[in-house]
Every structure is written in structure tokens, then in C-alpha cells.
mmCIF file of C-alpha atoms in Angstrom:
data_model
loop_
_atom_site.group_PDB
_atom_site.id
_atom_site.type_symbol
_atom_site.label_atom_id
_atom_site.label_comp_id
_atom_site.label_asym_id
_atom_site.label_seq_id
_atom_site.Cartn_x
_atom_site.Cartn_y
_atom_site.Cartn_z
ATOM 1 C CA MET C 1 0.000 0.000 0.000
ATOM 2 C CA THR C 2 1.398 3.379 -1.045
ATOM 3 C CA ASP C 3 1.947 5.973 1.666
ATOM 4 C CA PRO C 4 -0.337 8.902 0.983
ATOM 5 C CA ARG C 5 0.913 12.408 0.277
ATOM 6 C CA ILE C 6 -0.103 14.755 3.079
ATOM 7 C CA LEU C 7 -1.635 17.943 1.723
ATOM 8 C CA LEU C 8 -1.687 20.826 4.202
ATOM 9 C CA LEU C 9 -4.615 23.217 3.795
ATOM 10 C CA PRO C 10 -4.029 26.389 5.811
ATOM 11 C CA GLY C 11 -6.774 28.845 6.549
ATOM 12 C CA TRP C 12 -7.191 32.533 5.849
ATOM 13 C CA GLN C 13 -3.835 34.397 5.899
ATOM 14 C CA ASN C 14 -1.861 31.112 5.672
ATOM 15 C CA SER C 15 -0.045 29.392 8.549
ATOM 16 C CA GLY C 16 2.937 31.249 9.959
ATOM 17 C CA PRO C 17 6.330 30.002 11.161
ATOM 18 C CA GLY C 18 5.194 28.632 14.546
ATOM 19 C CA HIS C 19 2.040 26.945 13.262
ATOM 20 C CA TRP C 20 1.859 23.130 13.440
ATOM 21 C CA GLN C 21 1.203 22.963 9.673
ATOM 22 C CA THR C 22 4.426 24.844 8.934
ATOM 23 C CA LEU C 23 6.340 22.652 11.369
ATOM 24 C CA TRP C 24 4.889 19.485 9.804
ATOM 25 C CA GLU C 25 5.900 20.751 6.377
ATOM 26 C CA SER C 26 9.446 21.328 7.613
ATOM 27 C CA VAL C 27 9.854 18.203 9.746
ATOM 28 C CA HIS C 28 7.807 15.625 7.787
ATOM 29 C CA GLY C 29 7.972 16.987 4.238
ATOM 30 C CA ASP C 30 4.206 17.435 3.946
ATOM 31 C CA ARG C 31 3.029 19.529 1.003
ATOM 32 C CA ARG C 32 1.299 22.866 1.580
ATOM 33 C CA VAL C 33 -1.371 23.719 -0.977
ATOM 34 C CA GLU C 34 -0.260 27.229 -1.883
ATOM 35 C CA GLN C 35 -3.055 29.629 -2.693
ATOM 36 C CA HIS C 36 -2.873 32.597 -5.058
ATOM 37 C CA ASP C 37 -4.218 35.021 -2.475
ATOM 38 C CA TRP C 38 -4.107 34.254 1.233
ATOM 39 C CA MET C 39 -5.625 37.607 2.246
ATOM 40 C CA ARG C 40 -8.665 37.639 -0.072
ATOM 41 C CA PRO C 41 -9.574 33.967 -0.439
ATOM 42 C CA LEU C 42 -11.983 33.029 -3.202
ATOM 43 C CA ARG C 43 -13.689 29.686 -2.692
ATOM 44 C CA GLY C 44 -13.588 28.752 -6.374
ATOM 45 C CA ASP C 45 -9.884 29.610 -6.698
ATOM 46 C CA TRP C 46 -8.977 27.729 -3.530
ATOM 47 C CA SER C 47 -10.997 24.701 -4.659
ATOM 48 C CA ALA C 48 -9.277 24.746 -8.051
ATOM 49 C CA ARG C 49 -5.838 24.790 -6.374
ATOM 50 C CA LEU C 50 -6.790 21.838 -4.185
ATOM 51 C CA GLU C 51 -8.055 19.964 -7.237
ATOM 52 C CA GLU C 52 -4.742 20.616 -9.034
ATOM 53 C CA GLU C 53 -2.742 19.267 -6.092
ATOM 54 C CA VAL C 54 -4.905 16.163 -5.707
ATOM 55 C CA LEU C 55 -4.578 15.428 -9.431
ATOM 56 C CA ALA C 56 -0.812 16.036 -9.339
ATOM 57 C CA SER C 57 -0.339 13.511 -6.535
ATOM 58 C CA PRO C 58 0.835 10.159 -7.906
ATOM 59 C CA GLY C 59 -1.089 8.182 -5.291
ATOM 60 C CA PRO C 60 -3.556 8.709 -2.473
ATOM 61 C CA VAL C 61 -3.636 11.874 -0.378
ATOM 62 C CA VAL C 62 -4.604 12.777 3.164
ATOM 63 C CA LEU C 63 -5.840 16.297 3.832
ATOM 64 C CA ALA C 64 -4.713 18.157 6.969
ATOM 65 C CA ALA C 65 -6.893 21.263 7.102
ATOM 66 C CA HIS C 66 -7.010 24.161 9.539
ATOM 67 C CA SER C 67 -9.738 26.789 9.959
ATOM 68 C CA LEU C 68 -10.906 27.978 6.509
ATOM 69 C CA GLY C 69 -9.094 24.941 5.107
ATOM 70 C CA CYS C 70 -11.808 22.773 6.732
ATOM 71 C CA ILE C 71 -14.518 24.744 4.955
ATOM 72 C CA LEU C 72 -12.515 24.320 1.744
ATOM 73 C CA VAL C 73 -12.458 20.523 2.145
ATOM 74 C CA ALA C 74 -16.269 20.412 2.345
ATOM 75 C CA ALA C 75 -16.739 22.761 -0.622
ATOM 76 C CA TRP C 76 -14.181 20.927 -2.778
ATOM 77 C CA ALA C 77 -15.513 17.454 -1.907
ATOM 78 C CA ALA C 78 -19.044 18.466 -2.931
ATOM 79 C CA HIS C 79 -17.892 19.188 -6.502
ATOM 80 C CA SER C 80 -14.761 17.170 -7.237
ATOM 81 C CA ARG C 81 -14.758 13.958 -9.229
ATOM 82 C CA ASN C 82 -11.445 13.028 -7.627
ATOM 83 C CA THR C 83 -12.427 12.474 -4.012
ATOM 84 C CA HIS C 84 -11.574 8.771 -4.477
ATOM 85 C CA LYS C 85 -7.901 9.818 -4.200
ATOM 86 C CA VAL C 86 -8.456 11.061 -0.631
ATOM 87 C CA ARG C 87 -7.757 8.442 2.014
ATOM 88 C CA GLY C 88 -9.011 10.722 4.779
ATOM 89 C CA ALA C 89 -8.981 14.186 6.314
ATOM 90 C CA LEU C 90 -7.925 15.756 9.585
ATOM 91 C CA LEU C 91 -10.103 18.834 10.111
ATOM 92 C CA VAL C 92 -8.774 21.184 12.773
ATOM 93 C CA ALA C 93 -10.643 24.146 14.264
ATOM 94 C CA PRO C 94 -13.063 25.058 11.477
ATOM 95 C CA GLY C 95 -13.860 28.749 11.160
ATOM 96 C CA ASP C 96 -17.548 29.601 11.239
ATOM 97 C CA VAL C 97 -17.782 31.684 8.049
ATOM 98 C CA GLU C 98 -21.552 31.926 8.510
ATOM 99 C CA ARG C 99 -21.011 34.124 11.576
ATOM 100 C CA ASP C 100 -21.674 37.789 10.690
ATOM 101 C CA ASP C 101 -18.201 39.098 11.572
ATOM 102 C CA LEU C 102 -16.372 36.349 9.650
ATOM 103 C CA ARG C 103 -18.799 36.513 6.726
ATOM 104 C CA GLN C 104 -17.805 40.171 6.284
ATOM 105 C CA LEU C 105 -14.068 39.490 6.667
ATOM 106 C CA ILE C 106 -14.102 36.459 4.349
ATOM 107 C CA PRO C 107 -16.982 36.971 1.897
ATOM 108 C CA GLY C 108 -18.124 34.280 -0.508
ATOM 109 C CA TRP C 109 -17.614 31.250 1.754
ATOM 110 C CA ALA C 110 -21.112 31.112 3.253
ATOM 111 C CA PRO C 111 -23.167 29.071 3.287
ATOM 112 C CA ILE C 112 -20.929 26.253 4.461
ATOM 113 C CA VAL C 113 -21.372 23.077 2.435
ATOM 114 C CA ARG C 114 -23.032 20.559 4.775
ATOM 115 C CA LYS C 115 -22.865 17.324 2.743
ATOM 116 C CA PRO C 116 -21.255 14.200 4.242
ATOM 117 C CA LEU C 117 -17.659 13.845 3.110
ATOM 118 C CA PRO C 118 -17.040 10.885 0.789
ATOM 119 C CA PHE C 119 -13.954 9.831 2.786
ATOM 120 C CA PRO C 120 -13.188 9.250 6.483
ATOM 121 C CA ALA C 121 -12.597 12.391 8.510
ATOM 122 C CA VAL C 122 -11.736 13.374 12.064
ATOM 123 C CA MET C 123 -12.442 16.856 13.372
ATOM 124 C CA ILE C 124 -10.718 18.244 16.424
ATOM 125 C CA ALA C 125 -11.698 21.589 17.897
ATOM 126 C CA ALA C 126 -11.235 23.417 21.169
ATOM 127 C CA ASN C 127 -14.234 24.251 23.301
ATOM 128 C CA ASP C 128 -13.080 27.887 23.550
ATOM 129 C CA ASP C 129 -12.250 28.584 19.891
ATOM 130 C CA PRO C 130 -12.911 32.294 19.251
ATOM 131 C CA TYR C 131 -13.754 31.618 15.575
ATOM 132 C CA CYS C 132 -16.266 28.806 16.032
ATOM 133 C CA GLU C 133 -18.363 27.992 19.081
ATOM 134 C CA ALA C 134 -18.161 24.388 20.284
ATOM 135 C CA PRO C 135 -21.749 23.459 19.343
ATOM 136 C CA ARG C 136 -21.136 24.737 15.779
ATOM 137 C CA SER C 137 -17.954 22.653 15.429
ATOM 138 C CA GLN C 138 -19.802 19.597 16.672
ATOM 139 C CA GLN C 139 -22.670 20.212 14.226
ATOM 140 C CA LEU C 140 -20.255 20.605 11.308
ATOM 141 C CA ALA C 141 -18.606 17.320 12.260
ATOM 142 C CA ARG C 142 -22.016 15.605 12.262
ATOM 143 C CA ASP C 143 -22.968 17.198 8.923
ATOM 144 C CA TRP C 144 -19.702 16.062 7.348
ATOM 145 C CA GLY C 145 -19.820 12.595 8.915
ATOM 146 C CA ALA C 146 -16.568 13.260 10.778
ATOM 147 C CA ARG C 147 -15.618 11.785 14.131
ATOM 148 C CA PHE C 148 -15.430 14.677 16.608
ATOM 149 C CA ILE C 149 -12.748 15.152 19.251
ATOM 150 C CA ASP C 150 -13.091 17.881 21.877
ATOM 151 C CA ALA C 151 -9.602 19.304 22.433
ATOM 152 C CA GLY C 152 -10.708 21.067 25.616
ATOM 153 C CA PRO C 153 -9.488 24.632 26.019
ATOM 154 C CA GLY C 154 -6.937 25.567 23.383
ATOM 155 C CA GLY C 155 -8.240 28.480 21.362
ATOM 156 C CA HIS C 156 -7.995 28.216 17.588
ATOM 157 C CA LEU C 157 -5.441 25.356 17.730
ATOM 158 C CA ASN C 158 -2.839 27.443 15.952
ATOM 159 C CA ALA C 159 0.589 28.890 16.807
ATOM 160 C CA GLU C 160 -0.919 31.062 19.573
ATOM 161 C CA SER C 161 -2.233 27.875 21.199
ATOM 162 C CA GLY C 162 1.362 26.791 21.899
ATOM 163 C CA LEU C 163 1.010 23.403 20.195
ATOM 164 C CA GLY C 164 4.490 23.378 18.641
ATOM 165 C CA GLU C 165 4.830 20.322 16.381
ATOM 166 C CA TRP C 166 1.594 19.051 17.952
ATOM 167 C CA PRO C 167 2.389 15.339 18.356
ATOM 168 C CA GLU C 168 -1.239 14.531 19.308
ATOM 169 C CA GLY C 169 -2.441 15.927 15.984
ATOM 170 C CA ARG C 170 0.262 14.057 14.108
ATOM 171 C CA LYS C 171 -0.802 10.828 15.776
ATOM 172 C CA LEU C 172 -4.374 11.412 14.572
ATOM 173 C CA LEU C 173 -3.092 12.174 11.070
ATOM 174 C CA ASN C 174 -1.056 8.960 11.042
ATOM 175 C CA GLU C 175 -4.132 6.964 12.095
ATOM 176 C CA ILE C 176 -6.141 8.513 9.256
ATOM 177 C CA SER C 177 -3.314 7.814 6.802
ATOM 178 C CA LYS C 178 -3.482 4.112 7.571
ATOM 179 C CA GLU C 179 -7.292 3.798 7.320
ATOM 180 C CA LYS C 180 -8.820 2.152 4.297
ATOM 181 C CA ASN C 181 -11.927 3.641 2.696
#
């Protein structure tokens, strides 16, 4: 069985130097899906970039998404004909782009696609995330058919959360990578 390529899907404004996604890219050689515009994200453009990366991967992929990257996974999966290449997804701290303040900051991403994902997924979110209330994260996980893990207090599970290389998240990713659809 071929090891999957890990595709990192950062959220709005990308993941900075101390973010677990950046550290995973550096330490494990995971591949960041670079977007054309991190500051003014367009759902169609971001979906097209993800599609390009999935198609360019010689074998299966696993998606490791953070924040807006989680919303991207749902939007892309609803339209792609290449979801069979995805072995699974780790969805971390989705941003609630249907909330009024975020809808204005990041227009064009609401409504959130609520269809079940056609591949296994695990969502982990903190119960004090400032960008998505715990009940909303849990509902998104149910809508997407993802197993939900409550991370407890931890904010947006980003660099400011002090996760470093985040070995717990990597363990979850490794579990997903080994699952069979």
C-alpha cells in the first residue's frame, strides 16, 4: 500500500512560522497547498488549487486542514470527481464563516457546504475557539460525517495555542493515513 501524500490546507492568511502545519511541512515533508491570495480567499480559486494538487499527486492523499481549510475541504468534496484519491482528512478548528463578523471578513464562503464527506474524517476543535463555538464545530462534524474530538481549552489550535509540532495531531493524522476507505 502506497503511503499517501499529506496535503496541508491552511486557513485565511496562511499558517505562519510557529504553526503546526508549517512545522509538519518542515519536519515531515508534507506539502502545503499554496493559494494565489491568502488575504482575499476566493472559494472557487482555492478549490481549483486543491483539485490541481490532488490530481498532481501520484497516489492517495490525506488532507490536513485548519480553519478555513476545513470549509474548503467540504466545498471541494461536494464538486470534485477526484475524491476517491483522498484516504481521509484531519479537520482542525473550522472557522464559522456563517457568523456575521467572519462573513464580512471572508466573503463568498457562506453558506458552508453541509454534505457528508465521501472519505473518512476526524475533526478536532477546542471548546473555547474564538472563531467557532463548540456546538457549531460539533454540528459541522455531524454534517460532514466526521468523528469529533473535543480538544478542551486551546483556542484556535494554531501557533498562539502553543502546540508546537503538535504530536497529538500528528498521531491522529497517522491513524487517518493508515485507514482504508
